[in-house]
Coordinates of N, CA and C in Angstrom, one line a residue:
Chain A
G103 N 4.5 12.0 -14.9 CA 4.4 10.6 -14.4 C 3.0 10.4 -13.9
D104 N 2.8 9.1 -13.5 CA 1.5 8.8 -13.0 C 1.3 9.4 -11.6
S105 N 0.1 9.7 -11.3 CA -0.2 10.3 -10.0 C -1.7 10.0 -9.6
V106 N -1.9 10.0 -8.3 CA -3.3 9.8 -7.8 C -3.5 11.0 -6.8
T107 N -4.7 11.6 -6.9 CA -5.1 12.7 -6.0 C -6.3 12.3 -5.3
Q108 N -6.2 12.3 -4.0 CA -7.3 12.0 -3.1 C -7.9 13.2 -2.4
M109 N -9.1 13.1 -2.1 CA -9.8 14.0 -1.2 C -9.1 14.1 0.1
E110 N -8.8 15.3 0.5 CA -8.1 15.5 1.8 C -9.0 15.2 2.9
G111 N -8.4 14.6 3.9 CA -9.1 14.4 5.1 C -8.7 15.3 6.2
P112 N -9.0 15.0 7.5 CA -9.8 13.8 7.8 C -11.3 14.0 7.6
V113 N -12.0 12.9 7.4 CA -13.5 12.9 7.2 C -14.1 12.3 8.5
T114 N -15.0 13.0 9.0 CA -15.8 12.5 10.2 C -17.2 12.5 9.9
L115 N -17.8 11.3 10.0 CA -19.3 11.1 9.8 C -19.9 10.4 10.9
S116 N -21.2 10.6 11.0 CA -22.0 9.8 11.9 C -22.4 8.5 11.3
E117 N -22.6 7.5 12.2 CA -23.0 6.2 11.7 C -24.3 6.3 10.9
E118 N -24.3 5.5 9.8 CA -25.3 5.4 8.8 C -25.3 6.5 7.8
A119 N -24.4 7.4 7.9 CA -24.3 8.5 6.9 C -23.7 7.9 5.6
F120 N -23.9 8.7 4.5 CA -23.4 8.4 3.2 C -22.0 8.9 3.1
L121 N -21.1 8.0 2.5 CA -19.7 8.3 2.3 C -19.3 8.5 0.9
T122 N -18.6 9.5 0.6 CA -17.9 9.6 -0.7 C -16.5 10.1 -0.4
I123 N -15.5 9.4 -1.0 CA -14.1 9.8 -0.9 C -13.7 9.9 -2.4
N124 N -13.3 11.2 -2.8 CA -13.0 11.4 -4.2 C -11.5 10.9 -4.5
C125 N -11.4 10.4 -5.7 CA -10.1 10.0 -6.2 C -10.0 10.3 -7.7
T126 N -9.0 11.0 -8.1 CA -8.8 11.2 -9.5 C -7.3 10.8 -9.8
Y127 N -7.1 10.5 -11.1 CA -5.7 10.0 -11.4 C -5.3 10.7 -12.7
T128 N -4.0 10.6 -12.8 CA -3.3 11.0 -14.1 C -2.4 9.9 -14.5
A129 N -2.6 9.4 -15.7 CA -1.7 8.3 -16.2 C -1.7 8.3 -17.7
T130 N -0.6 7.8 -18.2 CA -0.6 7.5 -19.7 C -1.0 6.1 -19.9
G131 N -2.0 5.9 -20.6 CA -2.5 4.5 -20.8 C -3.7 4.2 -20.0
Y132 N -3.9 3.0 -19.7 CA -5.1 2.5 -19.0 C -4.8 1.7 -17.8
P133 N -4.7 2.3 -16.7 CA -4.3 1.6 -15.5 C -5.4 0.8 -14.9
S134 N -5.1 -0.1 -14.0 CA -6.1 -0.7 -13.1 C -6.1 0.2 -11.9
L135 N -7.3 0.3 -11.3 CA -7.5 1.2 -10.1 C -7.9 0.4 -8.9
F136 N -7.5 0.8 -7.7 CA -7.7 0.1 -6.5 C -8.0 1.0 -5.4
W137 N -8.8 0.5 -4.4 CA -8.9 1.1 -3.1 C -8.4 0.1 -2.1
Y138 N -7.5 0.7 -1.2 CA -7.0 -0.1 -0.1 C -7.4 0.5 1.2
V139 N -7.6 -0.3 2.2 CA -8.0 0.2 3.5 C -6.9 -0.2 4.6
Q140 N -6.7 0.7 5.5 CA -5.7 0.4 6.6 C -6.4 0.7 7.9
Y141 N -6.8 -0.3 8.6 CA -7.4 -0.2 9.9 C -6.3 0.1 10.9
P142 N -6.7 0.7 12.0 CA -5.7 1.2 13.0 C -4.7 0.0 13.4
G143 N -3.4 0.3 13.3 CA -2.4 -0.7 13.7 C -2.2 -1.9 12.8
E144 N -2.8 -1.8 11.6 CA -2.7 -3.0 10.7 C -2.1 -2.5 9.4
G145 N -1.8 -3.5 8.6 CA -1.3 -3.3 7.2 C -2.4 -3.0 6.3
L146 N -2.0 -2.7 5.0 CA -3.1 -2.4 4.0 C -3.8 -3.7 3.5
Q147 N -5.0 -3.5 3.3 CA -5.8 -4.6 2.7 C -6.5 -4.1 1.5
L148 N -6.6 -4.9 0.4 CA -7.3 -4.5 -0.8 C -8.8 -4.5 -0.4
L149 N -9.4 -3.4 -0.8 CA -10.9 -3.3 -0.5 C -11.6 -3.6 -1.8
L150 N -11.3 -3.0 -2.9 CA -11.9 -3.3 -4.2 C -11.0 -2.8 -5.3
K151 N -11.4 -3.2 -6.5 CA -10.6 -2.9 -7.7 C -11.4 -2.8 -8.9
A152 N -10.9 -2.2 -10.0 CA -11.5 -2.2 -11.3 C -10.4 -2.2 -12.3
T153 N -10.5 -3.0 -13.3 CA -9.4 -3.1 -14.3 C -9.6 -2.4 -15.6
K154 N -10.8 -2.0 -15.9 CA -11.0 -1.3 -17.1 C -12.2 -0.3 -17.0
A155 N -12.3 0.6 -18.0 CA -13.3 1.7 -17.9 C -14.7 1.1 -17.8
D156 N -15.5 1.8 -16.9 CA -16.9 1.4 -16.6 C -17.0 0.2 -15.7
D157 N -15.9 -0.4 -15.3 CA -16.0 -1.5 -14.3 C -16.4 -0.9 -13.0
K158 N -17.2 -1.6 -12.2 CA -17.5 -1.2 -10.9 C -16.9 -2.3 -9.9
G159 N -16.1 -1.8 -9.0 CA -15.6 -2.7 -7.9 C -16.5 -2.5 -6.7
S160 N -16.7 -3.6 -6.0 CA -17.5 -3.5 -4.8 C -17.1 -4.6 -3.8
N161 N -17.3 -4.2 -2.5 CA -16.9 -5.1 -1.4 C -17.3 -4.5 -0.1
K162 N -17.9 -5.3 0.8 CA -18.3 -4.8 2.1 C -19.2 -3.6 2.1
G163 N -20.0 -3.4 1.0 CA -20.9 -2.3 0.9 C -20.3 -1.1 0.3
F164 N -19.0 -1.1 0.0 CA -18.3 -0.1 -0.7 C -18.3 -0.3 -2.2
E165 N -18.4 0.8 -2.9 CA -18.4 0.7 -4.4 C -17.5 1.8 -5.0
A166 N -17.0 1.5 -6.2 CA -16.3 2.6 -6.9 C -16.3 2.2 -8.4
T167 N -16.6 3.2 -9.2 CA -16.7 2.9 -10.7 C -15.6 3.6 -11.4
Y168 N -14.9 2.9 -12.3 CA -13.8 3.4 -13.1 C -14.4 4.3 -14.2
R169 N -14.1 5.6 -14.1 CA -14.6 6.6 -15.0 C -13.5 7.1 -15.8
K170 N -13.3 6.6 -17.1 CA -12.2 7.1 -17.9 C -12.4 8.5 -18.3
E171 N -13.7 8.9 -18.6 CA -13.9 10.3 -19.1 C -13.6 11.4 -18.1
T172 N -13.7 11.0 -16.8 CA -13.4 12.0 -15.8 C -12.1 11.6 -15.0
T173 N -11.5 10.5 -15.4 CA -10.3 10.0 -14.8 C -10.5 9.9 -13.3
S174 N -11.6 9.3 -12.9 CA -11.9 9.2 -11.4 C -12.3 7.8 -11.0
F175 N -12.2 7.6 -9.7 CA -12.5 6.3 -9.1 C -13.0 6.6 -7.7
H176 N -14.1 7.3 -7.5 CA -14.6 7.7 -6.2 C -15.1 6.5 -5.4
L177 N -14.8 6.5 -4.2 CA -15.3 5.5 -3.3 C -16.6 5.9 -2.6
E178 N -17.6 5.0 -2.6 CA -18.9 5.4 -1.9 C -19.3 4.2 -1.1
K179 N -20.1 4.6 0.0 CA -20.8 3.6 0.8 C -22.1 4.3 1.3
G180 N -23.2 3.6 1.2 CA -24.5 4.2 1.5 C -24.7 4.4 3.0
S181 N -24.1 3.6 3.8 CA -24.4 3.7 5.2 C -23.1 3.2 6.0
V182 N -22.4 4.1 6.5 CA -21.1 3.7 7.1 C -21.4 3.3 8.6
Q183 N -20.4 2.5 9.0 CA -20.5 1.9 10.4 C -19.2 2.4 11.2
V184 N -19.3 2.3 12.5 CA -18.1 2.7 13.3 C -16.9 1.9 12.9
S185 N -17.1 0.6 12.5 CA -16.0 -0.3 12.1 C -15.4 0.1 10.8
D186 N -15.9 1.0 10.1 CA -15.3 1.5 8.8 C -14.3 2.5 9.1
S187 N -14.1 3.0 10.3 CA -13.1 4.0 10.6 C -11.7 3.4 10.3
A188 N -11.0 4.1 9.4 CA -9.7 3.6 8.9 C -9.2 4.7 7.9
V189 N -8.0 4.4 7.4 CA -7.4 5.2 6.3 C -7.6 4.5 5.0
Y190 N -8.1 5.3 4.0 CA -8.4 4.7 2.7 C -7.5 5.3 1.7
F191 N -6.9 4.4 0.9 CA -5.9 4.8 -0.1 C -6.4 4.4 -1.5
C192 N -6.4 5.3 -2.4 CA -6.7 5.1 -3.8 C -5.3 4.8 -4.5
A193 N -5.3 3.9 -5.4 CA -4.0 3.6 -6.1 C -4.3 3.2 -7.5
L194 N -3.3 3.4 -8.4 CA -3.4 2.9 -9.8 C -2.1 2.0 -10.0
G195 N -2.3 1.2 -11.0 CA -1.2 0.3 -11.3 C -1.2 -0.2 -12.7
F196 N 0.1 -0.4 -13.2 CA 0.3 -0.9 -14.5 C 1.2 -2.2 -14.3
S197 N 1.1 -3.1 -15.2 CA 2.1 -4.2 -15.3 C 3.4 -3.6 -15.7
S198 N 4.4 -4.1 -15.0 CA 5.8 -3.8 -15.3 C 6.6 -5.1 -15.6
G199 N 6.7 -5.4 -16.8 CA 7.3 -6.7 -17.1 C 6.3 -7.8 -16.6
S200 N 6.7 -8.6 -15.6 CA 5.8 -9.7 -15.2 C 5.1 -9.3 -13.9
A201 N 5.3 -8.1 -13.4 CA 4.7 -7.7 -12.1 C 4.2 -6.3 -12.1
R202 N 3.4 -6.0 -11.1 CA 2.7 -4.7 -11.1 C 3.3 -3.9 -10.0
Q203 N 3.4 -2.6 -10.3 CA 3.8 -1.6 -9.2 C 2.6 -0.6 -9.1
L204 N 2.4 -0.2 -7.9 CA 1.3 0.7 -7.6 C 1.7 2.1 -7.3
T205 N 1.0 3.1 -7.7 CA 1.1 4.5 -7.2 C 0.0 4.8 -6.3
F206 N 0.3 5.3 -5.1 CA -0.8 5.5 -4.1 C -1.1 7.0 -4.0
G207 N -2.3 7.2 -3.6 CA -2.7 8.6 -3.2 C -2.3 8.8 -1.8
S208 N -2.6 9.9 -1.3 CA -2.0 10.3 0.1 C -2.9 9.7 1.2
G209 N -4.0 9.1 0.9 CA -4.8 8.5 2.0 C -5.8 9.5 2.6
T210 N -6.9 9.0 3.0 CA -8.0 9.8 3.6 C -8.4 9.1 4.9
Q211 N -8.2 9.8 6.0 CA -8.6 9.3 7.3 C -10.1 9.4 7.5
L212 N -10.8 8.3 7.7 CA -12.3 8.3 8.0 C -12.5 8.0 9.4
T213 N -13.3 8.8 10.1 CA -13.7 8.5 11.4 C -15.2 8.5 11.5
V214 N -15.8 7.4 11.9 CA -17.3 7.2 12.0 C -17.7 7.2 13.5
L215 N -18.5 8.1 13.8 CA -18.9 8.3 15.2 C -20.3 7.6 15.5
P216 N -20.4 7.0 16.6 CA -21.7 6.3 16.9 C -22.8 7.2 17.2
Chain B
S238 N -5.4 -15.4 -2.5 CA -4.7 -14.4 -1.8 C -3.4 -15.0 -1.2
A239 N -2.5 -14.1 -0.9 CA -1.2 -14.5 -0.3 C -1.2 -14.1 1.1
V240 N -0.6 -14.9 2.0 CA -0.4 -14.6 3.4 C 1.0 -14.2 3.5
I241 N 1.2 -13.0 4.1 CA 2.6 -12.4 4.2 C 2.8 -12.1 5.7
S242 N 3.9 -12.6 6.1 CA 4.3 -12.4 7.5 C 5.6 -11.6 7.6
Q243 N 5.6 -10.6 8.4 CA 6.7 -9.7 8.6 C 7.2 -9.8 10.0
K244 N 8.5 -9.7 10.2 CA 9.1 -9.6 11.5 C 10.2 -8.6 11.5
P245 N 10.4 -7.8 12.5 CA 9.5 -7.7 13.7 C 8.3 -6.8 13.3
S246 N 7.3 -6.9 14.1 CA 6.1 -6.1 13.9 C 6.4 -4.6 14.3
R247 N 7.2 -4.5 15.3 CA 7.6 -3.1 15.7 C 8.9 -3.2 16.4
D248 N 9.7 -2.1 16.4 CA 10.9 -2.0 17.1 C 11.3 -0.6 17.4
I249 N 12.1 -0.4 18.4 CA 12.6 0.9 18.8 C 14.1 0.8 18.7
C250 N 14.7 1.6 17.9 CA 16.2 1.5 17.7 C 16.9 2.8 18.0
Q251 N 18.2 2.6 18.2 CA 19.0 3.8 18.5 C 19.6 4.3 17.2
R252 N 19.8 5.6 17.1 CA 20.4 6.2 16.0 C 21.8 5.5 15.7
G253 N 22.1 5.3 14.4 CA 23.3 4.8 13.9 C 23.4 3.3 13.8
T254 N 22.3 2.6 14.4 CA 22.3 1.1 14.3 C 21.6 0.7 13.0
S255 N 21.5 -0.6 12.7 CA 20.8 -1.1 11.6 C 19.8 -2.2 12.0
L256 N 18.8 -2.3 11.3 CA 17.7 -3.3 11.6 C 17.3 -4.0 10.3
T257 N 17.2 -5.3 10.4 CA 16.8 -6.2 9.3 C 15.4 -6.6 9.5
I258 N 14.5 -6.4 8.5 CA 13.1 -6.8 8.5 C 13.0 -8.0 7.6
Q259 N 12.3 -9.0 8.1 CA 12.1 -10.2 7.3 C 10.6 -10.3 6.8
C260 N 10.5 -10.9 5.6 CA 9.2 -11.0 5.0 C 9.1 -12.4 4.4
Q261 N 8.1 -13.2 4.9 CA 7.9 -14.5 4.5 C 6.5 -14.6 3.8
V262 N 6.4 -15.2 2.6 CA 5.2 -15.4 1.9 C 4.8 -16.9 1.8
D263 N 3.5 -17.2 1.8 CA 3.1 -18.6 1.9 C 3.1 -19.3 0.6
S264 N 3.5 -18.6 -0.5 CA 3.6 -19.2 -1.8 C 4.8 -18.6 -2.6
Q265 N 5.2 -19.2 -3.6 CA 6.3 -18.7 -4.4 C 5.9 -17.6 -5.3
V266 N 6.6 -16.5 -5.3 CA 6.3 -15.3 -6.0 C 7.6 -14.9 -6.8
T267 N 7.4 -14.3 -7.9 CA 8.6 -13.8 -8.7 C 9.2 -12.6 -8.1
M268 N 8.3 -11.6 -7.8 CA 8.8 -10.3 -7.3 C 8.2 -10.0 -5.9
M269 N 8.9 -9.4 -5.1 CA 8.4 -8.9 -3.8 C 8.8 -7.4 -3.8
F270 N 7.9 -6.6 -3.2 CA 8.1 -5.2 -3.2 C 8.2 -4.7 -1.7
W271 N 9.1 -3.7 -1.5 CA 9.2 -3.1 -0.2 C 8.8 -1.7 -0.3
Y272 N 7.8 -1.3 0.6 CA 7.3 0.1 0.6 C 7.6 0.7 2.0
R273 N 7.7 2.0 2.0 CA 7.8 2.8 3.2 C 6.6 3.7 3.4
Q274 N 6.1 3.7 4.6 CA 5.0 4.6 4.9 C 5.4 5.5 6.1
Q275 N 5.8 6.7 5.8 CA 6.2 7.6 6.8 C 5.0 8.1 7.6
P276 N 5.2 8.6 8.8 CA 4.0 9.0 9.6 C 3.1 9.9 8.9
G277 N 1.8 9.5 8.9 CA 0.8 10.4 8.3 C 0.9 10.5 6.8
Q278 N 1.7 9.7 6.1 CA 1.9 9.8 4.7 C 1.4 8.6 4.0
S279 N 1.5 8.6 2.7 CA 1.1 7.5 1.8 C 2.3 6.6 1.7
L280 N 2.1 5.6 0.8 CA 3.2 4.6 0.6 C 4.1 5.0 -0.5
T281 N 5.4 4.7 -0.3 CA 6.4 5.0 -1.3 C 7.2 3.7 -1.6
L282 N 7.3 3.3 -2.8 CA 8.0 2.1 -3.2 C 9.5 2.4 -3.0
I283 N 10.1 1.5 -2.2 CA 11.6 1.5 -2.0 C 12.3 0.8 -3.1
A284 N 11.9 -0.5 -3.3 CA 12.6 -1.3 -4.2 C 11.8 -2.6 -4.6
T285 N 12.1 -3.2 -5.7 CA 11.6 -4.4 -6.1 C 12.6 -5.5 -5.9
A286 N 12.3 -6.6 -5.2 CA 13.3 -7.6 -4.9 C 13.0 -8.8 -5.9
N287 N 14.0 -9.1 -6.7 CA 13.9 -10.3 -7.6 C 14.7 -11.4 -7.1
Q288 N 14.2 -12.6 -7.2 CA 15.0 -13.7 -6.8 C 16.1 -14.0 -7.7
G289 N 17.3 -14.1 -7.2 CA 18.5 -14.4 -8.1 C 19.1 -13.3 -8.7
S290 N 18.7 -12.1 -8.5 CA 19.3 -10.9 -9.1 C 19.3 -9.7 -8.1
E291 N 20.0 -8.7 -8.4 CA 20.0 -7.5 -7.6 C 18.6 -6.8 -7.6
A292 N 18.3 -6.2 -6.4 CA 17.0 -5.5 -6.3 C 17.1 -4.3 -7.2
T293 N 15.9 -3.8 -7.6 CA 15.8 -2.6 -8.3 C 15.2 -1.5 -7.4
Y294 N 16.0 -0.4 -7.3 CA 15.7 0.6 -6.4 C 15.0 1.8 -7.1
E295 N 14.1 2.4 -6.4 CA 13.4 3.6 -6.9 C 14.2 4.9 -6.6
S296 N 13.9 5.9 -7.3 CA 14.6 7.2 -7.1 C 14.6 7.6 -5.7
G297 N 15.7 8.0 -5.2 CA 15.8 8.4 -3.8 C 16.2 7.3 -2.8
F298 N 16.3 6.1 -3.3 CA 16.6 5.0 -2.4 C 17.9 4.3 -3.0
V299 N 18.8 4.0 -2.1 CA 20.1 3.3 -2.6 C 20.3 2.1 -1.8
I300 N 21.1 1.2 -2.4 CA 21.4 -0.1 -1.9 C 22.2 0.0 -0.6
D301 N 23.1 1.0 -0.4 CA 23.9 1.1 0.8 C 23.0 1.4 2.0
K302 N 21.9 2.1 1.8 CA 21.1 2.5 2.9 C 20.0 1.4 3.1
F303 N 19.5 0.8 2.1 CA 18.5 -0.2 2.2 C 18.8 -1.5 1.5
P304 N 19.9 -2.2 1.9 CA 20.2 -3.5 1.3 C 19.1 -4.5 1.4
I305 N 18.9 -5.2 0.3 CA 17.8 -6.2 0.2 C 18.4 -7.6 -0.1
S306 N 17.9 -8.6 0.5 CA 18.2 -10.0 0.1 C 17.0 -10.7 -0.4
R307 N 17.2 -11.6 -1.3 CA 16.0 -12.4 -1.8 C 16.6 -13.8 -2.1
P308 N 16.8 -14.6 -1.1 CA 17.5 -15.9 -1.3 C 16.6 -16.9 -2.0
N309 N 15.3 -16.8 -1.9 CA 14.4 -17.8 -2.5 C 13.1 -17.1 -2.9
L310 N 12.2 -17.9 -3.4 CA 10.9 -17.4 -4.0 C 9.9 -17.1 -2.9
T311 N 10.2 -17.3 -1.7 CA 9.2 -17.1 -0.6 C 9.7 -16.1 0.5
F312 N 10.9 -15.6 0.4 CA 11.5 -14.9 1.5 C 12.3 -13.7 1.0
S313 N 12.3 -12.6 1.8 CA 13.1 -11.5 1.5 C 13.4 -10.7 2.8
T314 N 14.5 -10.0 2.8 CA 14.8 -9.1 3.9 C 15.1 -7.7 3.4
L315 N 14.8 -6.8 4.2 CA 15.2 -5.4 4.0 C 15.9 -4.9 5.2
T316 N 17.1 -4.4 5.0 CA 17.8 -3.8 6.1 C 17.8 -2.3 6.0
V317 N 17.5 -1.6 7.1 CA 17.6 -0.2 7.2 C 18.9 0.1 7.9
S318 N 19.9 0.7 7.2 CA 21.2 0.9 7.7 C 21.5 2.2 8.3
N319 N 22.3 2.3 9.3 CA 22.8 3.5 9.9 C 21.6 4.5 10.1
M320 N 20.7 4.0 10.9 CA 19.4 4.7 11.1 C 19.4 6.0 11.7
S321 N 18.5 6.9 11.3 CA 18.3 8.2 11.9 C 16.8 8.4 12.2
P322 N 16.5 9.3 13.0 CA 15.0 9.5 13.3 C 14.2 9.7 12.0
E323 N 14.7 10.2 10.9 CA 14.0 10.3 9.7 C 13.6 9.0 9.1
D324 N 14.2 7.9 9.5 CA 13.9 6.6 9.1 C 12.7 5.9 9.8
S325 N 12.2 6.6 10.8 CA 11.0 6.1 11.5 C 9.8 6.1 10.6
S326 N 9.4 4.9 10.4 CA 8.3 4.6 9.4 C 7.7 3.3 9.6
I327 N 6.7 3.0 8.8 CA 6.2 1.6 8.7 C 6.8 1.1 7.4
Y328 N 7.4 -0.1 7.5 CA 8.0 -0.7 6.3 C 7.1 -1.9 5.9
L329 N 6.7 -2.0 4.7 CA 5.7 -3.0 4.3 C 6.3 -3.8 3.1
C330 N 6.1 -5.1 3.3 CA 6.4 -6.0 2.2 C 5.1 -6.3 1.4
S331 N 5.3 -6.5 0.1 CA 4.1 -6.8 -0.6 C 4.4 -7.7 -1.8
V332 N 3.4 -8.5 -2.3 CA 3.5 -9.3 -3.5 C 2.3 -9.1 -4.3
E333 N 2.5 -9.5 -5.6 CA 1.4 -9.3 -6.5 C 0.5 -10.5 -6.6
G334 N -0.8 -10.3 -6.6 CA -1.8 -11.4 -6.8 C -1.9 -11.7 -8.2
R335 N -2.7 -12.8 -8.5 CA -2.9 -13.3 -9.8 C -3.6 -12.3 -10.8
T336 N -4.4 -11.4 -10.2 CA -5.1 -10.5 -11.0 C -4.6 -9.0 -10.9
G337 N -3.3 -8.9 -10.4 CA -2.7 -7.6 -10.5 C -2.7 -6.8 -9.2
E338 N -3.5 -7.2 -8.2 CA -3.5 -6.5 -7.0 C -2.3 -6.8 -6.1
L339 N -2.0 -5.9 -5.2 CA -0.9 -6.2 -4.3 C -1.5 -6.6 -2.9
F340 N -0.8 -7.6 -2.3 CA -1.1 -8.1 -1.0 C 0.0 -7.6 -0.1
F341 N -0.3 -7.1 1.1 CA 0.6 -6.5 2.0 C 0.7 -7.3 3.3
G342 N 1.9 -7.3 3.8 CA 2.1 -7.8 5.2 C 1.6 -6.7 6.1
E343 N 1.6 -7.0 7.4 CA 1.0 -6.1 8.4 C 2.0 -4.9 8.7
G344 N 3.2 -5.0 8.2 CA 4.1 -3.9 8.3 C 5.0 -4.1 9.5
S345 N 6.1 -3.4 9.5 CA 7.1 -3.3 10.6 C 7.2 -1.9 10.9
R346 N 6.7 -1.5 12.1 CA 6.8 -0.2 12.6 C 8.1 0.1 13.3
L347 N 8.9 1.0 12.7 CA 10.2 1.3 13.2 C 10.2 2.7 13.8
T348 N 10.7 2.8 15.0 CA 10.9 4.1 15.7 C 12.4 4.2 16.0
V349 N 13.0 5.3 15.5 CA 14.4 5.5 15.7 C 14.6 6.7 16.7
L350 N 15.3 6.5 17.8 CA 15.5 7.5 18.8 C 16.8 8.3 18.5

C-alpha cells in the first residue's frame, strides 16, 4: 500500500540555520504530495503542496520539490526562526471518487532555539 | 479555504462513558473525514462521512465504537463510545479543498481517565 517515510526527529536547530526534513514515499501511480505543519496546541495546517513531478511547492520560506525519480519530497528552509518550531508532516494523496484521502508520515518535531 | 470548527476543543472523560465531537464547516462539502492522532503519533483516518449515507470506516475502526452522523452538507459528529484510556487522542475533522488538499479543524483533545 501507499506509505510515507519521514526523517525521524526530534530536530533541534539554532535560529537562522538551514533546515532539511527528508520525506520519501511509496505509491502506485502519481500522487499529490503535501507538507502540513502543526504548531503547539493547534490543528494541522497545509504548508505547501505539489501535484506533479518536478513541481516545487513553496510557502513562508519553505520549499519542497516533487522528485519522481527518487520518490522524495524533502522540506527545506534557508533560515529558520523560533516561530517555525512545530511538528511537520509529509503526506501523499490520491483522489478517491470525488474526494481525496491522505496518507501521513510519522511527523518530525522541529525545535528552533534563539 | 474552508473554516472548520470543532467542539469540544478538549475534554477529560471517565472510562466507560461516551463523548460526541461536533464538526461545523463554513461551506457545503460532499465528504468529511475524521482522523485520530494518538499521542506522539501521526494521523490515522477513522472514517469518511458522506451526507445521506453510511460512513465508510477504515480497517481497525468500527461503527459501534465510532458512530458518525452527517445530517447535512456542513455538519458531522463523531462519537467515541465506551471510552478507555487507549482512546486518549486528538480527533480531527477535515474536508477537501478545491485543489485536493485537506483542511483541518483545530482538533478535539480527549483524555480518558
